[in-house]
């Protein structure tokens, strides 16, 4: 992956390339590739409850993709891994280069947007709801700007920040 980024972003320094790699090689990105390749269709699962949890898990999708890359490496070697990554990750890299993918997460983007008005920080009030989900509210200067649900505290806060950004951009 580093070689792909180095070749595509010749003008970026090491720190910038590290940030790009961290964003592009993350659970969400790898899961989206696994979904596009329909890799979860190859899993053998027992019960419907377990199947639903596994199939909806982004981490499982990312893990399957990484496992496939490892299997290709063991079976076919590095040249085939590079060929596979060129087909699967290079389109994502190109989308980023064209400005179609944002490197910063929603929480960071919301914080930067709000701090363009004052130096106060966005606060997240997060609690676990009854259905094993977390609910979070993005609060700035005492006002709730967005809310979100998620399977983890982090996911709920990201969704709350994204909700706030969507509302702020519309207004």
Tab-separated table of C-alpha atoms in Angstrom:
chain	number	residue	atom	x	y	z
A	1	UNK	CA	0.000	0.000	0.000
A	2	UNK	CA	2.810	2.398	0.839
A	3	UNK	CA	4.334	1.852	-2.606
A	4	UNK	CA	0.988	2.613	-4.268
A	5	UNK	CA	0.621	5.843	-2.284
A	6	UNK	CA	4.222	6.860	-2.938
A	7	UNK	CA	3.707	6.448	-6.689
A	8	UNK	CA	0.363	8.279	-6.757
A	9	UNK	CA	1.313	11.121	-4.378
A	10	UNK	CA	4.845	12.034	-5.399
A	11	UNK	CA	4.383	15.549	-3.988
A	12	UNK	CA	3.482	14.420	-0.436
A	13	UNK	CA	5.937	14.079	2.434
A	14	UNK	CA	6.234	11.067	4.740
A	15	UNK	CA	3.860	12.476	7.360
A	16	UNK	CA	1.190	13.289	4.792
A	17	UNK	CA	1.506	9.815	3.256
A	18	UNK	CA	1.114	8.256	6.706
A	19	UNK	CA	-2.136	10.173	7.279
A	20	UNK	CA	-3.460	9.180	3.860
A	21	UNK	CA	-2.565	5.518	4.464
A	22	UNK	CA	-4.215	5.564	7.904
A	23	UNK	CA	-7.447	6.880	6.395
A	24	UNK	CA	-7.481	4.613	3.365
A	25	UNK	CA	-6.406	1.438	5.177
A	26	UNK	CA	-8.949	1.508	7.988
A	27	UNK	CA	-11.898	-0.611	9.045
A	28	UNK	CA	-14.453	1.437	7.104
A	29	UNK	CA	-12.469	1.435	3.853
A	30	UNK	CA	-11.513	-2.230	3.974
A	31	UNK	CA	-15.076	-3.194	4.899
A	32	UNK	CA	-16.426	-1.213	1.941
A	33	UNK	CA	-14.070	-3.131	-0.361
A	34	UNK	CA	-15.141	-6.428	1.246
A	35	UNK	CA	-18.776	-5.442	0.659
A	36	UNK	CA	-18.070	-4.511	-2.956
A	37	UNK	CA	-16.363	-7.886	-3.495
A	38	UNK	CA	-19.173	-9.643	-1.571
A	39	UNK	CA	-16.592	-11.425	0.608
A	40	UNK	CA	-19.051	-11.954	3.478
A	41	UNK	CA	-21.079	-14.195	1.150
A	42	UNK	CA	-18.337	-16.821	1.529
A	43	UNK	CA	-18.668	-17.072	5.329
A	44	UNK	CA	-20.240	-20.173	6.837
A	45	UNK	CA	-22.294	-19.087	9.842
A	46	UNK	CA	-24.453	-21.046	12.261
A	47	UNK	CA	-27.488	-19.239	13.657
A	48	UNK	CA	-29.415	-16.310	12.221
A	49	UNK	CA	-28.640	-14.152	15.267
A	50	UNK	CA	-24.908	-14.709	14.918
A	51	UNK	CA	-25.119	-14.342	11.143
A	52	UNK	CA	-26.843	-10.966	11.393
A	53	UNK	CA	-24.275	-9.653	13.867
A	54	UNK	CA	-21.339	-10.921	11.817
A	55	UNK	CA	-22.674	-9.731	8.482
A	56	UNK	CA	-23.364	-6.233	9.816
A	57	UNK	CA	-19.931	-5.906	11.451
A	58	UNK	CA	-17.520	-3.572	9.670
A	59	UNK	CA	-14.628	-5.134	11.576
A	60	UNK	CA	-15.484	-8.582	10.225
A	61	UNK	CA	-15.519	-7.198	6.676
A	62	UNK	CA	-12.123	-5.554	7.172
A	63	UNK	CA	-10.712	-8.731	8.742
A	64	UNK	CA	-11.949	-10.844	5.820
A	65	UNK	CA	-10.281	-8.496	3.337
A	66	UNK	CA	-6.986	-8.584	5.266
A	67	UNK	CA	-7.202	-12.382	5.486
A	68	UNK	CA	-7.712	-12.607	1.745
A	69	UNK	CA	-4.637	-10.439	1.133
A	70	UNK	CA	-2.615	-12.700	3.461
A	71	UNK	CA	-3.889	-15.822	1.690
A	72	UNK	CA	-2.946	-14.389	-1.706
A	73	UNK	CA	0.521	-13.583	-0.364
A	74	UNK	CA	1.045	-17.088	1.052
A	75	UNK	CA	-0.307	-18.813	-2.039
A	76	UNK	CA	0.860	-16.556	-4.877
A	77	UNK	CA	3.486	-14.179	-3.468
A	78	UNK	CA	3.942	-10.424	-3.378
A	79	UNK	CA	3.506	-9.707	-7.117
A	80	UNK	CA	-0.055	-11.102	-6.992
A	81	UNK	CA	-0.780	-9.140	-3.803
A	82	UNK	CA	0.299	-5.955	-5.580
A	83	UNK	CA	-1.903	-6.836	-8.549
A	84	UNK	CA	-4.877	-7.480	-6.229
A	85	UNK	CA	-4.335	-4.244	-4.275
A	86	UNK	CA	-4.010	-2.295	-7.529
A	87	UNK	CA	-7.474	-3.560	-8.484
A	88	UNK	CA	-9.109	-3.103	-5.081
A	89	UNK	CA	-7.378	-0.233	-3.267
A	90	UNK	CA	-6.131	1.903	-6.162
A	91	UNK	CA	-9.667	3.098	-7.046
A	92	UNK	CA	-10.027	4.305	-3.440
A	93	UNK	CA	-6.678	6.102	-3.664
A	94	UNK	CA	-7.764	7.790	-6.893
A	95	UNK	CA	-11.066	8.867	-5.304
A	96	UNK	CA	-9.113	10.522	-2.503
A	97	UNK	CA	-6.781	12.240	-4.961
A	98	UNK	CA	-9.807	13.590	-6.864
A	99	UNK	CA	-11.220	14.981	-3.597
A	100	UNK	CA	-14.114	12.526	-3.426
A	101	UNK	CA	-12.998	11.090	-0.055
A	102	UNK	CA	-12.463	13.188	3.076
A	103	UNK	CA	-9.392	12.291	5.145
A	104	UNK	CA	-10.708	13.756	8.355
A	105	UNK	CA	-13.403	12.014	10.349
A	106	UNK	CA	-16.676	13.755	11.175
A	107	UNK	CA	-15.641	14.636	14.734
A	108	UNK	CA	-12.493	16.398	13.507
A	109	UNK	CA	-14.349	18.229	10.727
A	110	UNK	CA	-17.067	19.383	13.149
A	111	UNK	CA	-14.483	20.571	15.675
A	112	UNK	CA	-12.589	22.536	13.018
A	113	UNK	CA	-15.808	24.062	11.694
A	114	UNK	CA	-16.969	25.147	15.155
A	115	UNK	CA	-13.549	26.496	16.088
A	116	UNK	CA	-13.684	28.786	13.071
A	117	UNK	CA	-16.226	30.735	15.174
A	118	UNK	CA	-14.644	30.411	18.636
A	119	UNK	CA	-11.987	28.359	20.366
A	120	UNK	CA	-14.461	26.335	22.414
A	121	UNK	CA	-14.590	22.589	21.870
A	122	UNK	CA	-17.419	20.293	20.896
A	123	UNK	CA	-18.542	18.077	23.765
A	124	UNK	CA	-20.157	14.661	23.322
A	125	UNK	CA	-22.690	13.338	25.789
A	126	UNK	CA	-22.850	9.600	25.218
A	127	UNK	CA	-24.774	6.890	26.987
A	128	UNK	CA	-25.754	3.290	26.373
A	129	UNK	CA	-29.368	2.766	25.357
A	130	UNK	CA	-31.554	-0.246	26.104
A	131	UNK	CA	-30.890	-2.099	22.847
A	132	UNK	CA	-27.109	-2.471	23.330
A	133	UNK	CA	-26.455	0.635	21.279
A	134	UNK	CA	-24.880	3.903	22.259
A	135	UNK	CA	-26.525	7.272	21.737
A	136	UNK	CA	-24.480	10.433	21.522
A	137	UNK	CA	-25.207	14.134	21.216
A	138	UNK	CA	-22.768	16.679	19.789
A	139	UNK	CA	-22.979	19.724	22.057
A	140	UNK	CA	-21.365	23.099	21.406
A	141	UNK	CA	-21.768	26.064	23.732
A	142	UNK	CA	-24.625	24.263	25.502
A	143	UNK	CA	-26.636	23.565	22.332
A	144	UNK	CA	-27.224	20.116	20.836
A	145	UNK	CA	-26.261	20.253	17.157
A	146	UNK	CA	-26.551	16.577	16.268
A	147	UNK	CA	-27.279	13.128	17.600
A	148	UNK	CA	-26.297	9.647	16.537
A	149	UNK	CA	-26.543	5.970	17.358
A	150	UNK	CA	-23.849	3.328	17.095
A	151	UNK	CA	-22.676	-0.057	18.259
A	152	UNK	CA	-19.777	1.627	20.038
A	153	UNK	CA	-19.295	4.942	21.792
A	154	UNK	CA	-16.947	6.064	19.016
A	155	UNK	CA	-19.425	5.164	16.258
A	156	UNK	CA	-22.254	7.010	18.039
A	157	UNK	CA	-20.088	10.125	18.438
A	158	UNK	CA	-19.034	9.987	14.767
A	159	UNK	CA	-22.686	9.699	13.748
A	160	UNK	CA	-23.635	12.617	16.018
A	161	UNK	CA	-20.874	14.755	14.502
A	162	UNK	CA	-21.956	13.769	10.997
A	163	UNK	CA	-25.568	14.655	11.840
A	164	UNK	CA	-24.436	18.047	13.160
A	165	UNK	CA	-22.362	18.731	10.034
A	166	UNK	CA	-25.284	17.828	7.777
A	167	UNK	CA	-27.584	20.192	9.673
A	168	UNK	CA	-25.031	23.019	9.711
A	169	UNK	CA	-24.273	22.709	6.009
A	170	UNK	CA	-27.995	22.846	5.135
A	171	UNK	CA	-28.547	26.022	7.186
